Amino acid sequence: VNKKIKIYIFSPFSFIGGDTLSLSRLIKNLNPKIYDISFICLKKTKITNYLKKKNYKIIKINSERALFSICKIRHIIKNDLKKKFNKYIFISNQNYANIISVLILHKLSKIKLILIERNHIDEFKYQKTFKNFIIKILIKYFYKKANVIIGISKILSKDLSNYVNKKVITIYNPSFDKQVYSLAKNSVKIKNKKNLILTVGRFENQKDPYTILKAFKLATKKVDCNLIMIGFGSKFKKLKEFVKNNGIQNKVQILKNISNPYPYYKYSKLFILASKYEGFGNVIVEAAMFKVPIISSNCNSGPPEILLNGKGGDLFEIGNYLSLSEKIIKNLKSENKKKIDYLFKSLKRFDIKNHYKKYEEIFSKI
């Protein structure tokens, strides 16, 4: 009998972002003498951007869609069952992948299933597609089959638990990683550093970048400031057009595919997140690590929780660019150091050690 615990981490589409970063931090801290880890993805992954040490295997499934990978992954697991590991644990961390994971493990009773939910169920309110309609229905019935369900913020866990009628454990993302301080030492080119505002996130509707741009344009009439938007996504060209059409191209830099955003935090006077919904919001913790004042939308679920419901940063209602512009002006004119220090002192909640120890506890008990 193999004394190791076999862990599969299923992340079909693994891009640069909070979920891949969090998984890399978990893998990095799991002892390879105890755990045999396989990271399963479709075609390619960006996890190698975050992990230098190879204490895990990458299994690339040659499928266009996660649904088509079911038989191939079942075949891999059945072969591994012959190796007689001490325990088998399958972890999935994206809602559509979570549903597919239940199908993958059908009648494979030796494999324990952990589902991580990274988005609040508000996602289905804002992303009204037929696919999401089906996913939401399947979540209600499929999630019950998991051995453990993990949510990455308390409100997310509570609302998901009520929806699926099963206990959901909260484990915060391991965003408090002191390694970012050394990564921040890299040099970067910034056109104008005066009253620099920073936002980091995908250029998609979920992150609501247009609300930031509308608020910024209004704020420039009252205070001399500049904006850097870092991310990637389908709205990149349209955002560039919006900036040009509104005559703010000399004050806005839109940067895509920046793998190391941390040097930009050093020069920022203000950080903004405008999401319509979130699971957690790693970027808020990262901004707080550099003691950058923060403004966030009061969305479900992570951001207000991280910001201690407004005690550690300013909150505005989703999409309200008028309110956001007022808060930008207020923050740039007078920095609230008490708020920033109060938030900074609370960041131990998101420490890496707390994160992987909670997972190890689950692995031993499951």
mmCIF file of C-alpha atoms in Angstrom, residues 18-352:
data_model
loop_
_atom_site.group_PDB
_atom_site.id
_atom_site.type_symbol
_atom_site.label_atom_id
_atom_site.label_comp_id
_atom_site.label_asym_id
_atom_site.label_seq_id
_atom_site.Cartn_x
_atom_site.Cartn_y
_atom_site.Cartn_z
ATOM 1 C CA GLY A 18 -7.216 34.514 -8.274
ATOM 2 C CA ASP A 19 -8.246 30.865 -8.573
ATOM 3 C CA THR A 20 -5.002 29.685 -10.214
ATOM 4 C CA LEU A 21 -2.910 31.766 -7.797
ATOM 5 C CA SER A 22 -4.737 30.315 -4.764
ATOM 6 C CA LEU A 23 -4.322 26.743 -6.023
ATOM 7 C CA SER A 24 -0.602 27.347 -6.653
ATOM 8 C CA ARG A 25 -0.180 28.541 -3.062
ATOM 9 C CA LEU A 26 -1.926 25.425 -1.763
ATOM 10 C CA ILE A 27 0.231 23.099 -3.905
ATOM 11 C CA LYS A 28 3.404 24.949 -2.895
ATOM 12 C CA ASN A 29 2.755 24.325 0.793
ATOM 13 C CA LEU A 30 1.671 20.678 0.661
ATOM 14 C CA ASN A 31 4.453 18.282 1.619
ATOM 15 C CA PRO A 32 5.355 16.063 -1.399
ATOM 16 C CA LYS A 33 6.415 13.321 1.034
ATOM 17 C CA ILE A 34 2.779 13.089 2.190
ATOM 18 C CA TYR A 35 0.834 14.091 -0.926
ATOM 19 C CA ASP A 36 1.080 12.941 -4.538
ATOM 20 C CA ILE A 37 -0.517 15.819 -6.497
ATOM 21 C CA SER A 38 -1.855 15.807 -10.064
ATOM 22 C CA PHE A 39 -3.073 19.087 -11.536
ATOM 23 C CA ILE A 40 -5.616 18.301 -14.287
ATOM 24 C CA CYS A 41 -6.388 20.913 -16.939
ATOM 25 C CA LEU A 42 -7.489 21.145 -20.564
ATOM 26 C CA LYS A 43 -4.666 21.744 -23.061
ATOM 27 C CA LYS A 44 -2.714 24.447 -21.182
ATOM 28 C CA THR A 45 -2.356 26.104 -17.791
ATOM 29 C CA LYS A 46 -0.873 29.279 -16.330
ATOM 30 C CA ILE A 47 -0.162 27.662 -12.944
ATOM 31 C CA THR A 48 3.483 27.302 -14.013
ATOM 32 C CA ASN A 49 3.686 31.136 -13.880
ATOM 33 C CA TYR A 50 3.244 30.879 -10.116
ATOM 34 C CA LEU A 51 5.011 27.607 -9.275
ATOM 35 C CA LYS A 52 8.734 27.167 -9.811
ATOM 36 C CA LYS A 53 9.213 24.073 -7.662
ATOM 37 C CA LYS A 54 7.846 20.944 -9.334
ATOM 38 C CA ASN A 55 6.271 19.007 -6.451
ATOM 39 C CA TYR A 56 3.248 18.090 -8.595
ATOM 40 C CA LYS A 57 2.382 16.599 -11.989
ATOM 41 C CA ILE A 58 0.461 18.425 -14.717
ATOM 42 C CA ILE A 59 -1.997 16.271 -16.666
ATOM 43 C CA LYS A 60 -3.226 18.006 -19.820
ATOM 44 C CA ILE A 61 -6.414 16.548 -21.254
ATOM 45 C CA ASN A 62 -6.718 17.120 -24.999
ATOM 46 C CA SER A 63 -10.367 18.272 -25.018
ATOM 47 C CA GLU A 64 -11.992 21.494 -26.173
ATOM 48 C CA ARG A 65 -14.629 21.346 -23.437
ATOM 49 C CA ALA A 66 -14.585 20.071 -19.867
ATOM 50 C CA LEU A 67 -17.614 17.859 -20.569
ATOM 51 C CA PHE A 68 -15.623 15.875 -23.135
ATOM 52 C CA SER A 69 -12.863 15.134 -20.606
ATOM 53 C CA ILE A 70 -14.979 12.885 -18.337
ATOM 54 C CA CYS A 71 -13.977 9.487 -19.793
ATOM 55 C CA LYS A 72 -10.286 10.412 -20.065
ATOM 56 C CA ILE A 73 -10.080 11.551 -16.424
ATOM 57 C CA ARG A 74 -11.987 8.463 -15.216
ATOM 58 C CA HIS A 75 -9.447 6.314 -17.060
ATOM 59 C CA ILE A 76 -6.531 8.124 -15.310
ATOM 60 C CA ILE A 77 -8.158 7.650 -11.890
ATOM 61 C CA LYS A 78 -8.890 3.946 -12.474
ATOM 62 C CA ASN A 79 -5.222 3.379 -13.347
ATOM 63 C CA ASP A 80 -4.158 5.225 -10.169
ATOM 64 C CA LEU A 81 -6.479 3.069 -8.050
ATOM 65 C CA LYS A 82 -4.204 0.127 -8.884
ATOM 66 C CA LYS A 83 -1.347 1.954 -7.118
ATOM 67 C CA LYS A 84 -3.280 1.661 -3.839
ATOM 68 C CA PHE A 85 -2.634 5.084 -2.341
ATOM 69 C CA ASN A 86 -3.552 5.571 1.315
ATOM 70 C CA LYS A 87 -6.389 7.922 0.307
ATOM 71 C CA TYR A 88 -7.753 9.504 -2.878
ATOM 72 C CA ILE A 89 -9.054 13.095 -2.914
ATOM 73 C CA PHE A 90 -10.447 14.946 -5.931
ATOM 74 C CA ILE A 91 -10.626 18.763 -5.699
ATOM 75 C CA SER A 92 -12.506 20.928 -8.184
ATOM 76 C CA ASN A 93 -12.777 24.710 -8.086
ATOM 77 C CA GLN A 94 -15.026 26.183 -10.801
ATOM 78 C CA ASN A 95 -18.813 25.688 -10.724
ATOM 79 C CA TYR A 96 -19.176 24.006 -14.143
ATOM 80 C CA ALA A 97 -16.115 21.856 -13.344
ATOM 81 C CA ASN A 98 -17.646 20.962 -9.971
ATOM 82 C CA ILE A 99 -20.700 19.525 -11.727
ATOM 83 C CA ILE A 100 -18.509 17.595 -14.180
ATOM 84 C CA SER A 101 -16.446 16.286 -11.233
ATOM 85 C CA VAL A 102 -19.556 14.625 -9.782
ATOM 86 C CA LEU A 103 -20.029 12.856 -13.134
ATOM 87 C CA ILE A 104 -16.326 11.909 -13.317
ATOM 88 C CA LEU A 105 -16.511 10.220 -9.900
ATOM 89 C CA HIS A 106 -19.817 8.420 -10.480
ATOM 90 C CA LYS A 107 -19.551 4.976 -8.804
ATOM 91 C CA LEU A 108 -15.876 5.614 -7.885
ATOM 92 C CA SER A 109 -16.669 5.469 -4.172
ATOM 93 C CA LYS A 110 -13.026 5.349 -3.027
ATOM 94 C CA ILE A 111 -12.460 8.923 -4.225
ATOM 95 C CA LYS A 112 -13.428 11.696 -1.799
ATOM 96 C CA LEU A 113 -14.765 14.833 -3.504
ATOM 97 C CA ILE A 114 -14.058 18.407 -2.373
ATOM 98 C CA LEU A 115 -15.822 21.188 -4.274
ATOM 99 C CA ILE A 116 -14.558 24.770 -3.977
ATOM 100 C CA GLU A 117 -17.000 27.511 -4.922
ATOM 101 C CA ARG A 118 -15.207 30.709 -5.946
ATOM 102 C CA ASN A 119 -18.131 32.892 -7.048
ATOM 103 C CA HIS A 120 -21.197 34.068 -5.194
ATOM 104 C CA ILE A 121 -24.466 32.738 -6.642
ATOM 105 C CA ASP A 122 -25.169 36.344 -7.728
ATOM 106 C CA GLU A 123 -23.130 35.319 -10.779
ATOM 107 C CA PHE A 124 -26.316 33.799 -12.227
ATOM 108 C CA LYS A 125 -28.227 37.031 -11.691
ATOM 109 C CA TYR A 126 -25.750 39.004 -13.813
ATOM 110 C CA GLN A 127 -24.696 36.342 -16.335
ATOM 111 C CA LYS A 128 -28.055 35.238 -17.748
ATOM 112 C CA THR A 129 -27.144 32.628 -20.334
ATOM 113 C CA PHE A 130 -28.842 29.285 -20.993
ATOM 114 C CA LYS A 131 -25.642 27.506 -19.886
ATOM 115 C CA ASN A 132 -25.683 29.357 -16.537
ATOM 116 C CA PHE A 133 -29.400 28.627 -16.118
ATOM 117 C CA ILE A 134 -28.612 24.900 -16.378
ATOM 118 C CA ILE A 135 -25.518 25.154 -14.150
ATOM 119 C CA LYS A 136 -27.516 26.857 -11.378
ATOM 120 C CA ILE A 137 -30.138 24.082 -11.407
ATOM 121 C CA LEU A 138 -27.470 21.351 -11.417
ATOM 122 C CA ILE A 139 -25.575 22.993 -8.526
ATOM 123 C CA LYS A 140 -28.659 22.576 -6.324
ATOM 124 C CA TYR A 141 -28.688 18.798 -6.836
ATOM 125 C CA PHE A 142 -25.086 17.845 -7.677
ATOM 126 C CA TYR A 143 -23.272 19.696 -4.885
ATOM 127 C CA LYS A 144 -25.028 17.502 -2.305
ATOM 128 C CA LYS A 145 -22.971 14.552 -3.576
ATOM 129 C CA ALA A 146 -19.680 16.154 -2.466
ATOM 130 C CA ASN A 147 -17.954 15.040 0.736
ATOM 131 C CA VAL A 148 -16.947 18.638 1.491
ATOM 132 C CA ILE A 149 -18.002 21.980 -0.010
ATOM 133 C CA ILE A 150 -15.726 24.986 0.570
ATOM 134 C CA GLY A 151 -16.642 28.632 0.042
ATOM 135 C CA ILE A 152 -13.974 31.342 -0.071
ATOM 136 C CA SER A 153 -15.886 33.949 1.961
ATOM 137 C CA LYS A 154 -18.478 33.736 4.743
ATOM 138 C CA ILE A 155 -21.385 35.335 2.874
ATOM 139 C CA LEU A 156 -20.702 33.152 -0.175
ATOM 140 C CA SER A 157 -20.702 30.034 2.038
ATOM 141 C CA LYS A 158 -23.873 31.032 3.864
ATOM 142 C CA ASP A 159 -25.862 31.820 0.699
ATOM 143 C CA LEU A 160 -24.608 28.715 -1.108
ATOM 144 C CA SER A 161 -25.410 26.537 1.930
ATOM 145 C CA ASN A 162 -28.984 27.874 1.942
ATOM 146 C CA TYR A 163 -29.284 27.213 -1.792
ATOM 147 C CA VAL A 164 -27.950 23.624 -1.853
ATOM 148 C CA ASN A 165 -29.185 22.730 1.655
ATOM 149 C CA LYS A 166 -25.799 21.355 2.737
ATOM 150 C CA LYS A 167 -23.045 22.629 5.045
ATOM 151 C CA VAL A 168 -20.415 24.816 3.358
ATOM 152 C CA ILE A 169 -17.080 25.422 5.115
ATOM 153 C CA THR A 170 -15.345 28.795 4.682
ATOM 154 C CA ILE A 171 -11.636 28.928 3.899
ATOM 155 C CA TYR A 172 -10.396 32.339 2.800
ATOM 156 C CA ASN A 173 -8.072 32.663 -0.183
ATOM 157 C CA PRO A 174 -4.380 32.694 0.870
ATOM 158 C CA SER A 175 -3.878 36.260 -0.351
ATOM 159 C CA PHE A 176 -1.560 37.409 2.429
ATOM 160 C CA ASP A 177 1.665 36.189 0.852
ATOM 161 C CA LYS A 178 4.767 38.177 1.798
ATOM 162 C CA GLN A 179 6.478 37.026 -1.406
ATOM 163 C CA VAL A 180 4.644 39.866 -3.202
ATOM 164 C CA TYR A 181 6.955 42.372 -1.512
ATOM 165 C CA SER A 182 9.989 40.932 -3.291
ATOM 166 C CA LEU A 183 8.061 40.754 -6.595
ATOM 167 C CA ALA A 184 7.197 44.443 -6.172
ATOM 168 C CA LYS A 185 10.887 45.382 -6.469
ATOM 169 C CA ASN A 186 10.804 44.943 -10.273
ATOM 170 C CA SER A 187 10.929 48.201 -12.225
ATOM 171 C CA VAL A 188 7.940 49.300 -14.340
ATOM 172 C CA LYS A 189 7.210 52.168 -16.729
ATOM 173 C CA ILE A 190 4.463 54.531 -15.667
ATOM 174 C CA LYS A 191 3.619 57.585 -17.793
ATOM 175 C CA ASN A 192 2.404 59.770 -14.935
ATOM 176 C CA LYS A 193 2.590 58.811 -11.259
ATOM 177 C CA LYS A 194 0.670 61.818 -9.903
ATOM 178 C CA ASN A 195 -2.331 60.688 -7.818
ATOM 179 C CA LEU A 196 -2.143 57.281 -9.440
ATOM 180 C CA ILE A 197 -5.263 55.107 -9.233
ATOM 181 C CA LEU A 198 -4.912 51.372 -9.850
ATOM 182 C CA THR A 199 -7.381 48.629 -10.744
ATOM 183 C CA VAL A 200 -6.441 44.992 -11.398
ATOM 184 C CA GLY A 201 -8.936 42.527 -12.852
ATOM 185 C CA ARG A 202 -10.242 40.871 -15.998
ATOM 186 C CA PHE A 203 -11.697 43.151 -18.663
ATOM 187 C CA GLU A 204 -15.144 41.564 -18.469
ATOM 188 C CA ASN A 205 -18.657 42.613 -17.431
ATOM 189 C CA GLN A 206 -18.268 40.993 -13.999
ATOM 190 C CA LYS A 207 -15.522 43.474 -13.074
ATOM 191 C CA ASP A 208 -17.530 46.460 -14.446
ATOM 192 C CA PRO A 209 -14.540 48.462 -15.803
ATOM 193 C CA TYR A 210 -16.826 51.063 -17.443
ATOM 194 C CA THR A 211 -18.077 52.234 -14.042
ATOM 195 C CA ILE A 212 -14.444 52.904 -13.056
ATOM 196 C CA LEU A 213 -13.773 54.862 -16.256
ATOM 197 C CA LYS A 214 -16.964 56.955 -15.950
ATOM 198 C CA ALA A 215 -16.154 57.768 -12.309
ATOM 199 C CA PHE A 216 -12.534 58.555 -13.158
ATOM 200 C CA LYS A 217 -13.543 60.964 -15.943
ATOM 201 C CA LEU A 218 -15.747 62.884 -13.490
ATOM 202 C CA ALA A 219 -13.042 62.884 -10.815
ATOM 203 C CA THR A 220 -10.472 64.426 -13.196
ATOM 204 C CA LYS A 221 -12.594 67.602 -13.270
ATOM 205 C CA LYS A 222 -11.960 68.120 -9.545
ATOM 206 C CA VAL A 223 -8.510 66.582 -8.983
ATOM 207 C CA ASP A 224 -5.460 65.930 -11.146
ATOM 208 C CA CYS A 225 -5.161 62.126 -11.242
ATOM 209 C CA ASN A 226 -4.131 59.191 -13.436
ATOM 210 C CA LEU A 227 -5.425 55.656 -13.875
ATOM 211 C CA ILE A 228 -3.791 52.306 -14.659
ATOM 212 C CA MET A 229 -6.012 49.334 -15.499
ATOM 213 C CA ILE A 230 -4.276 45.933 -15.467
ATOM 214 C CA GLY A 231 -5.952 42.798 -16.776
ATOM 215 C CA PHE A 232 -6.925 40.751 -19.803
ATOM 216 C CA GLY A 233 -10.188 39.836 -21.465
ATOM 217 C CA SER A 234 -12.709 40.402 -24.222
ATOM 218 C CA LYS A 235 -13.387 44.084 -23.434
ATOM 219 C CA PHE A 236 -9.780 45.252 -23.948
ATOM 220 C CA LYS A 237 -10.303 46.932 -27.355
ATOM 221 C CA LYS A 238 -13.672 48.434 -26.396
ATOM 222 C CA LEU A 239 -12.175 49.918 -23.235
ATOM 223 C CA LYS A 240 -9.399 51.500 -25.323
ATOM 224 C CA GLU A 241 -12.065 52.983 -27.619
ATOM 225 C CA PHE A 242 -14.065 54.270 -24.644
ATOM 226 C CA VAL A 243 -10.979 56.005 -23.241
ATOM 227 C CA LYS A 244 -10.220 57.644 -26.612
ATOM 228 C CA ASN A 245 -13.838 58.694 -27.241
ATOM 229 C CA ASN A 246 -13.998 60.323 -23.807
ATOM 230 C CA GLY A 247 -10.732 62.236 -24.252
ATOM 231 C CA ILE A 248 -8.948 60.714 -21.269
ATOM 232 C CA GLN A 249 -6.266 58.764 -23.179
ATOM 233 C CA ASN A 250 -3.478 60.946 -21.739
ATOM 234 C CA LYS A 251 -4.526 59.987 -18.211
ATOM 235 C CA VAL A 252 -5.354 56.284 -18.621
ATOM 236 C CA GLN A 253 -3.063 53.315 -19.272
ATOM 237 C CA ILE A 254 -4.753 49.979 -20.046
ATOM 238 C CA LEU A 255 -2.220 47.173 -19.714
ATOM 239 C CA LYS A 256 -2.917 43.561 -20.618
ATOM 240 C CA ASN A 257 -1.158 40.282 -19.773
ATOM 241 C CA ILE A 258 0.913 41.704 -16.903
ATOM 242 C CA SER A 259 1.984 38.624 -14.931
ATOM 243 C CA ASN A 260 3.483 40.685 -12.085
ATOM 244 C CA PRO A 261 1.220 43.615 -11.097
ATOM 245 C CA TYR A 262 2.827 44.130 -7.683
ATOM 246 C CA PRO A 263 5.290 46.940 -8.587
ATOM 247 C CA TYR A 264 2.300 49.101 -9.595
ATOM 248 C CA TYR A 265 0.830 48.929 -6.080
ATOM 249 C CA LYS A 266 3.926 50.736 -4.757
ATOM 250 C CA TYR A 267 3.162 53.857 -6.798
ATOM 251 C CA SER A 268 -0.611 53.877 -6.272
ATOM 252 C CA LYS A 269 -2.470 56.428 -4.182
ATOM 253 C CA LEU A 270 -5.775 54.567 -4.504
ATOM 254 C CA PHE A 271 -7.072 51.118 -5.500
ATOM 255 C CA ILE A 272 -10.531 50.473 -7.001
ATOM 256 C CA LEU A 273 -12.571 47.318 -7.490
ATOM 257 C CA ALA A 274 -16.006 47.723 -9.102
ATOM 258 C CA SER A 275 -17.184 44.104 -9.483
ATOM 259 C CA LYS A 276 -20.863 43.200 -9.797
ATOM 260 C CA TYR A 277 -20.160 39.993 -7.868
ATOM 261 C CA GLU A 278 -17.079 38.318 -6.390
ATOM 262 C CA GLY A 279 -16.144 35.225 -4.493
ATOM 263 C CA PHE A 280 -13.291 36.833 -2.631
ATOM 264 C CA GLY A 281 -11.156 39.557 -4.212
ATOM 265 C CA ASN A 282 -7.437 38.778 -3.822
ATOM 266 C CA VAL A 283 -6.490 42.149 -5.302
ATOM 267 C CA ILE A 284 -8.060 43.986 -2.349
ATOM 268 C CA VAL A 285 -5.835 42.112 0.096
ATOM 269 C CA GLU A 286 -2.810 42.782 -2.112
ATOM 270 C CA ALA A 287 -3.579 46.512 -2.219
ATOM 271 C CA ALA A 288 -3.990 46.503 1.573
ATOM 272 C CA MET A 289 -0.572 44.830 1.956
ATOM 273 C CA PHE A 290 0.942 47.946 0.346
ATOM 274 C CA LYS A 291 -1.253 50.182 2.534
ATOM 275 C CA VAL A 292 -3.039 51.590 -0.513
ATOM 276 C CA PRO A 293 -6.454 53.125 0.312
ATOM 277 C CA ILE A 294 -9.265 51.038 -1.217
ATOM 278 C CA ILE A 295 -12.682 51.713 -2.729
ATOM 279 C CA SER A 296 -14.832 48.711 -3.644
ATOM 280 C CA SER A 297 -18.348 48.000 -4.829
ATOM 281 C CA ASN A 298 -20.546 46.647 -2.066
ATOM 282 C CA CYS A 299 -21.064 43.415 -3.997
ATOM 283 C CA ASN A 300 -21.625 39.898 -2.764
ATOM 284 C CA SER A 301 -19.515 38.611 -1.138
ATOM 285 C CA GLY A 302 -15.749 38.929 -0.507
ATOM 286 C CA PRO A 303 -14.933 42.654 -0.873
ATOM 287 C CA PRO A 304 -17.128 44.084 1.938
ATOM 288 C CA GLU A 305 -16.022 41.189 4.145
ATOM 289 C CA ILE A 306 -12.330 41.923 3.497
ATOM 290 C CA LEU A 307 -12.944 45.655 4.062
ATOM 291 C CA LEU A 308 -14.698 44.917 7.383
ATOM 292 C CA ASN A 309 -17.971 46.348 6.026
ATOM 293 C CA GLY A 310 -16.453 49.773 5.388
ATOM 294 C CA LYS A 311 -14.177 50.067 8.427
ATOM 295 C CA GLY A 312 -11.115 49.221 6.321
ATOM 296 C CA GLY A 313 -12.056 50.938 3.075
ATOM 297 C CA ASP A 314 -14.853 52.741 1.247
ATOM 298 C CA LEU A 315 -17.820 50.945 -0.326
ATOM 299 C CA PHE A 316 -20.160 52.150 -3.091
ATOM 300 C CA GLU A 317 -23.272 50.604 -4.627
ATOM 301 C CA ILE A 318 -22.719 48.477 -7.738
ATOM 302 C CA GLY A 319 -22.627 50.578 -10.922
ATOM 303 C CA ASN A 320 -23.004 53.937 -9.116
ATOM 304 C CA TYR A 321 -20.206 55.861 -10.844
ATOM 305 C CA LEU A 322 -21.355 59.184 -9.334
ATOM 306 C CA SER A 323 -20.816 57.836 -5.806
ATOM 307 C CA LEU A 324 -17.508 56.275 -6.866
ATOM 308 C CA SER A 325 -16.246 59.555 -8.332
ATOM 309 C CA GLU A 326 -17.052 61.389 -5.062
ATOM 310 C CA LYS A 327 -15.136 58.759 -3.092
ATOM 311 C CA ILE A 328 -12.164 59.003 -5.493
ATOM 312 C CA ILE A 329 -11.993 62.789 -4.974
ATOM 313 C CA LYS A 330 -12.365 62.446 -1.190
ATOM 314 C CA ASN A 331 -9.605 59.793 -0.922
ATOM 315 C CA LEU A 332 -7.145 61.677 -3.135
ATOM 316 C CA LYS A 333 -7.683 64.937 -1.266
ATOM 317 C CA SER A 334 -7.264 63.447 2.217
ATOM 318 C CA GLU A 335 -5.919 59.976 2.962
ATOM 319 C CA ASN A 336 -7.662 58.153 5.821
ATOM 320 C CA LYS A 337 -4.633 56.569 7.529
ATOM 321 C CA LYS A 338 -6.695 55.096 10.389
ATOM 322 C CA LYS A 339 -8.769 53.040 7.944
ATOM 323 C CA ILE A 340 -5.691 51.823 6.088
ATOM 324 C CA ASP A 341 -3.861 50.802 9.286
ATOM 325 C CA TYR A 342 -6.999 49.120 10.671
ATOM 326 C CA LEU A 343 -7.324 47.004 7.524
ATOM 327 C CA PHE A 344 -3.593 46.197 7.385
ATOM 328 C CA LYS A 345 -3.690 44.824 10.942
ATOM 329 C CA SER A 346 -6.543 42.479 9.991
ATOM 330 C CA LEU A 347 -4.762 40.783 7.064
ATOM 331 C CA LYS A 348 -3.582 37.780 9.078
ATOM 332 C CA ARG A 349 -7.051 36.354 8.367
ATOM 333 C CA PHE A 350 -5.754 35.592 4.866
ATOM 334 C CA ASP A 351 -2.348 34.161 5.778
ATOM 335 C CA ILE A 352 -1.080 31.210 3.698
#
